[in-house]
């Protein structure tokens, strides 16, 4: 696929491959970027930590022999950084075939724009990034948007009162609260993809959300000691390796014949047809989209 371009977020594919905390420079993101580079894609690693990302880029180049692995600055916890990235990308790249929204943070705190960290990075940063690149995706079609979610969406909900009042999906600042907020943000990922698919009908762009499985990554490396211990224990007991975790991302990114499943949620390289009703609620998905537009200054 010599003309295939993509972005992966730190954890996307170029036309570009972009990432954040579940990142392009470690874990699943790095495994996906390596696979795409090996296939001949032009890959853009969109990462916050440039030093770590450059080390990962050099590893991928060494392992694949590809000269088409690039690095660009992106902090999904800062909406101005998202806008700057999109502006620079649109100036430098002629097409975008695949955008992989791979960021995932489970931590306490706020973004640079005073949104809850999990909501701001996991949902809002990806929402703005995707919207800013939609015209390029449409012009490059057939193209795809792949958003990494989690089966923990089942524990999530969307509290619009909390979002409008506190700019966060829930209150609280404990380790448990951070995990619950992560679950809420993963439901937002699925609803975003569901609504995006409806808005892309008639275009040559399709979109998919997915859960990669319990993968032993560095998702909690910025968390408290207690959080890191819990994630590490869970990972040791139940996790799969990163190459196995990358397979559903690669399936949604590359598999032919799944275009009619745009908007669906995938697990183990297959669409889940028994999604909980809250993940297929038309009114909630539309309201979340409109509120996200307001938060990002798009409406």
Coordinates of C-alpha atoms in Angstrom, one line a residue:
X1 CA 0.0 0.0 0.0
X2 CA 2.7 2.6 -1.1
X3 CA 0.1 5.4 -1.3
X4 CA -1.7 4.6 1.9
X5 CA -1.3 7.2 4.5
X6 CA -2.4 7.3 8.1
X7 CA -2.2 9.1 11.5
X8 CA -2.0 7.3 14.9
X9 CA -2.7 9.3 18.1
X10 CA 0.0 8.6 21.1
X11 CA -1.4 6.2 20.3
X12 CA -3.0 7.4 14.2
X13 CA -2.1 6.5 10.4
X14 CA -0.8 9.3 6.4
X15 CA -2.0 10.3 5.4
X16 CA -1.4 9.9 9.2
X17 CA -1.2 7.6 12.3
X18 CA -1.8 9.6 15.8
X19 CA -1.8 9.0 19.8
X20 CA -1.7 10.2 23.4
X21 CA -1.7 8.1 26.6
X22 CA -2.5 4.8 25.0
X23 CA 0.0 6.0 22.5
X24 CA 1.8 5.7 19.2
X25 CA 5.1 5.6 21.0
X26 CA 4.4 2.6 23.3
X27 CA 2.0 -0.3 23.7
X28 CA -0.7 -0.9 21.2
X29 CA 0.0 2.2 19.3
X30 CA 3.5 1.3 18.6
X31 CA 2.5 -2.2 17.6
X32 CA -0.1 -0.9 15.1
X33 CA 2.3 1.8 13.7
X34 CA 5.0 -0.9 13.2
X35 CA 2.6 -3.2 11.3
X36 CA 1.4 -0.4 9.1
X37 CA 4.9 0.8 8.4
X38 CA 5.9 -2.8 7.5
X39 CA 3.0 -2.9 5.0
X40 CA 4.4 0.2 3.3
X41 CA 2.1 2.9 4.7
X42 CA 3.3 6.4 5.3
X43 CA 2.8 6.7 9.1
X44 CA 2.6 9.8 11.2
X45 CA 3.0 9.3 14.9
X46 CA 1.1 12.2 16.6
X47 CA 2.4 12.3 20.2
X48 CA 2.7 14.5 23.2
X49 CA 6.1 13.3 24.6
X50 CA 8.4 14.0 21.7
X51 CA 11.5 12.4 23.3
X52 CA 9.8 9.0 23.9
X53 CA 8.1 9.3 20.5
X54 CA 11.3 9.8 18.6
X55 CA 12.8 6.8 20.3
X56 CA 9.8 4.7 19.2
X57 CA 10.0 6.1 15.7
X58 CA 13.6 5.1 15.4
X59 CA 12.7 1.6 16.7
X60 CA 10.0 1.2 14.1
X61 CA 12.3 2.4 11.3
X62 CA 14.9 0.0 12.4
X63 CA 12.5 -3.0 12.6
X64 CA 10.7 -2.3 9.4
X65 CA 13.2 -0.6 7.2
X66 CA 10.6 2.1 6.3
X67 CA 11.7 5.7 5.7
X68 CA 8.1 6.8 5.8
X69 CA 7.6 7.0 9.6
X70 CA 7.2 10.6 10.8
X71 CA 6.6 12.4 14.1
X72 CA 4.4 15.4 14.8
X73 CA 3.5 17.2 18.1
X74 CA 0.0 16.6 19.5
X75 CA -1.4 17.0 23.0
X76 CA -5.0 15.9 23.0
X77 CA -5.4 17.5 26.4
X78 CA -4.9 20.9 24.9
X79 CA -7.4 22.0 22.2
X80 CA -5.1 24.6 20.8
X81 CA -2.5 21.9 20.3
X82 CA -5.1 19.9 18.4
X83 CA -5.9 22.9 16.2
X84 CA -2.2 23.5 15.6
X85 CA -1.6 19.9 14.7
X86 CA -4.5 19.8 12.2
X87 CA -3.3 23.1 10.6
X88 CA 0.3 21.8 10.2
X89 CA -0.9 18.4 8.9
X90 CA -3.2 19.9 6.3
X91 CA -0.4 22.1 5.1
X92 CA 2.2 19.3 4.8
X93 CA 0.2 16.2 3.7
X94 CA -1.8 15.7 0.5
X95 CA -4.1 13.0 1.8
X96 CA -5.3 11.0 4.8
X97 CA -6.6 7.5 4.4
X98 CA -6.8 6.4 8.0
X99 CA -7.1 8.2 11.3
X100 CA -6.7 6.0 14.4
X101 CA -7.8 7.7 17.6
X102 CA -5.9 5.6 20.0
X103 CA -5.4 7.9 23.0
X104 CA -6.5 6.6 26.4
X105 CA -5.9 8.1 29.8
X106 CA -7.2 6.9 33.2
X107 CA -6.1 9.5 35.6
X108 CA -7.2 12.4 37.8
X109 CA -6.8 16.1 37.0
X110 CA -7.8 18.7 34.3
X111 CA -6.8 19.4 30.8
X112 CA -5.3 22.7 29.7
X113 CA -8.9 23.9 28.9
X114 CA -10.2 22.9 32.3
X115 CA -12.1 19.8 31.2
X116 CA -11.9 16.6 33.2
X117 CA -8.7 14.8 32.0
X118 CA -10.4 11.6 31.0
X119 CA -13.2 13.3 29.1
X120 CA -10.9 15.9 27.6
X121 CA -8.3 13.6 26.3
X122 CA -10.2 10.4 25.5
X123 CA -13.2 12.0 23.9
X124 CA -13.0 15.8 23.3
X125 CA -9.5 15.9 21.8
X126 CA -10.4 13.1 19.4
X127 CA -13.7 14.7 18.6
X128 CA -12.1 18.0 17.6
X129 CA -9.2 16.3 15.7
X130 CA -11.5 14.2 13.7
X131 CA -13.8 17.1 12.8
X132 CA -10.8 19.3 11.7
X133 CA -9.6 16.5 9.4
X134 CA -12.9 15.3 8.0
X135 CA -12.6 17.3 4.7
X136 CA -9.2 15.7 4.1
X137 CA -10.6 12.3 4.9
X138 CA -13.5 12.8 2.5
X139 CA -11.2 14.1 -0.3
X140 CA -9.0 11.0 0.2
X141 CA -11.8 8.4 0.2
X142 CA -12.3 5.6 0.6
X143 CA -10.9 6.4 4.1
X144 CA -11.6 5.4 7.7
X145 CA -11.7 6.7 11.3
X146 CA -11.0 4.1 13.9
X147 CA -11.5 5.0 17.6
X148 CA -10.2 2.8 20.4
X149 CA -12.7 2.4 23.2
X150 CA -13.1 -0.3 25.8
X151 CA -15.5 -2.9 27.0
X152 CA -15.6 -0.9 30.3
X153 CA -18.2 1.3 28.5
X154 CA -20.7 -1.0 30.1
X155 CA -20.0 0.8 33.4
X156 CA -20.2 4.2 31.8
X157 CA -23.0 6.8 31.5
X158 CA -23.3 10.4 30.1
X159 CA -24.4 12.9 32.7
X160 CA -25.1 16.1 30.7
X161 CA -25.9 18.1 33.9
X162 CA -22.4 17.3 35.2
X163 CA -20.8 18.0 31.8
X164 CA -22.5 21.4 31.4
X165 CA -21.9 22.5 35.0
X166 CA -18.5 21.0 35.8
X167 CA -17.0 20.3 32.3
X168 CA -16.5 16.7 33.4
X169 CA -18.3 13.3 33.2
X170 CA -18.5 12.9 37.0
X171 CA -17.4 14.4 40.2
X172 CA -14.7 13.2 42.6
X173 CA -10.9 13.0 42.6
X174 CA -10.1 9.5 44.0
X175 CA -8.5 6.6 42.1
X176 CA -11.9 5.0 42.0
X177 CA -13.4 8.2 40.6
X178 CA -10.7 8.3 37.9
X179 CA -11.5 4.8 36.8
X180 CA -15.3 5.5 36.6
X181 CA -14.6 8.7 34.6
X182 CA -12.5 6.5 32.2
X183 CA -15.5 4.2 31.8
X184 CA -17.7 7.2 31.0
X185 CA -15.3 8.5 28.5
X186 CA -15.2 5.1 26.7
X187 CA -18.9 5.2 26.3
X188 CA -18.5 8.7 24.8
X189 CA -16.1 7.2 22.2
X190 CA -18.7 4.7 21.1
X191 CA -21.5 7.3 20.9
X192 CA -19.2 9.6 19.0
X193 CA -18.5 6.9 16.4
X194 CA -22.2 6.0 16.2
X195 CA -23.2 9.6 15.5
X196 CA -20.3 10.2 13.2
X197 CA -21.4 7.2 11.0
X198 CA -24.8 8.8 10.6
X199 CA -23.3 12.1 9.6
X200 CA -21.0 10.5 7.1
X201 CA -23.7 8.6 5.2
X202 CA -23.4 9.3 1.5
X203 CA -19.6 10.0 1.8
X204 CA -16.7 7.6 1.2
X205 CA -15.6 7.7 4.8
X206 CA -16.5 4.9 7.3
X207 CA -15.8 4.8 11.0
X208 CA -15.5 2.1 13.7
X209 CA -15.0 1.9 17.4
X210 CA -13.5 -1.1 19.2
X211 CA -12.1 -2.7 22.3
X212 CA -8.7 -4.2 21.9
X213 CA -9.0 -6.5 24.9
X214 CA -7.2 -6.2 28.3
X215 CA -3.7 -5.3 27.1
X216 CA -0.8 -4.7 29.4
X217 CA 0.1 -1.1 28.5
X218 CA 1.4 2.0 30.3
X219 CA -2.1 3.6 30.5
X220 CA -1.7 4.3 34.3
X221 CA 1.9 5.5 34.3
X222 CA 0.9 9.0 35.2
X223 CA -1.5 7.8 38.0
X224 CA -0.9 7.4 41.7
X225 CA 1.2 4.5 43.1
X226 CA -2.0 2.7 44.1
X227 CA -3.5 3.1 40.6
X228 CA -0.3 1.8 39.0
X229 CA -0.3 -1.3 41.3
X230 CA -3.9 -2.1 40.5
X231 CA -3.5 -1.8 36.8
X232 CA -0.3 -3.8 36.9
X233 CA -1.9 -6.7 38.9
X234 CA -4.9 -6.8 36.5
X235 CA -2.6 -6.7 33.6
X236 CA -0.5 -9.6 34.9
X237 CA -3.6 -11.7 35.6
X238 CA -5.7 -11.1 32.6
X239 CA -3.9 -9.2 29.9
X240 CA -2.8 -10.2 26.4
X241 CA 0.3 -8.9 24.6
X242 CA 0.3 -5.7 22.6
X243 CA 0.6 -7.5 19.2
X244 CA -2.6 -9.5 20.0
X245 CA -4.2 -6.3 21.3
X246 CA -3.4 -4.5 18.0
X247 CA -5.3 -7.0 15.8
X248 CA -8.8 -5.6 16.1
X249 CA -7.4 -2.1 15.4
X250 CA -5.7 -3.4 12.3
X251 CA -8.9 -5.3 11.3
X252 CA -11.0 -2.1 11.5
X253 CA -8.3 -0.2 9.7
X254 CA -7.6 -2.5 6.8
X255 CA -10.2 -5.3 6.4
X256 CA -12.2 -5.0 3.1
X257 CA -15.9 -5.6 3.1
X258 CA -16.8 -4.1 6.4
X259 CA -17.9 -0.7 5.1
X260 CA -21.6 -1.6 5.7
X261 CA -20.7 -1.9 9.4
X262 CA -19.7 1.7 9.8
X263 CA -20.6 3.0 13.2
X264 CA -20.4 -0.5 14.8
X265 CA -18.3 -1.5 17.8
X266 CA -15.8 -4.3 17.3
X267 CA -14.3 -6.9 19.6
X268 CA -11.9 -9.7 18.6
X269 CA -12.1 -8.6 15.0
X270 CA -15.9 -8.9 14.8
X271 CA -18.8 -6.5 15.3
X272 CA -20.7 -6.8 18.6
X273 CA -24.4 -7.0 17.7
X274 CA -25.7 -7.1 21.3
X275 CA -24.6 -3.7 22.4
X276 CA -26.2 -2.2 25.5
X277 CA -29.0 0.3 24.6
X278 CA -27.2 3.2 26.1
X279 CA -24.4 2.8 23.4
X280 CA -27.0 3.0 20.6
X281 CA -29.2 5.9 22.0
X282 CA -29.8 8.3 19.1
X283 CA -30.8 11.2 21.3
X284 CA -27.8 10.8 23.7
X285 CA -25.4 10.5 20.8
X286 CA -26.8 13.6 19.0
X287 CA -26.8 15.7 22.3
X288 CA -23.2 14.6 23.1
X289 CA -22.1 15.6 19.6
X290 CA -23.8 19.0 19.9
X291 CA -22.4 19.7 23.3
X292 CA -18.9 18.7 22.1
X293 CA -19.2 21.1 19.2
X294 CA -19.9 23.9 21.8
X295 CA -17.0 22.9 24.0
X296 CA -14.7 22.9 21.0
X297 CA -16.0 26.1 19.5
X298 CA -17.3 24.4 16.4
X299 CA -21.0 25.2 16.6

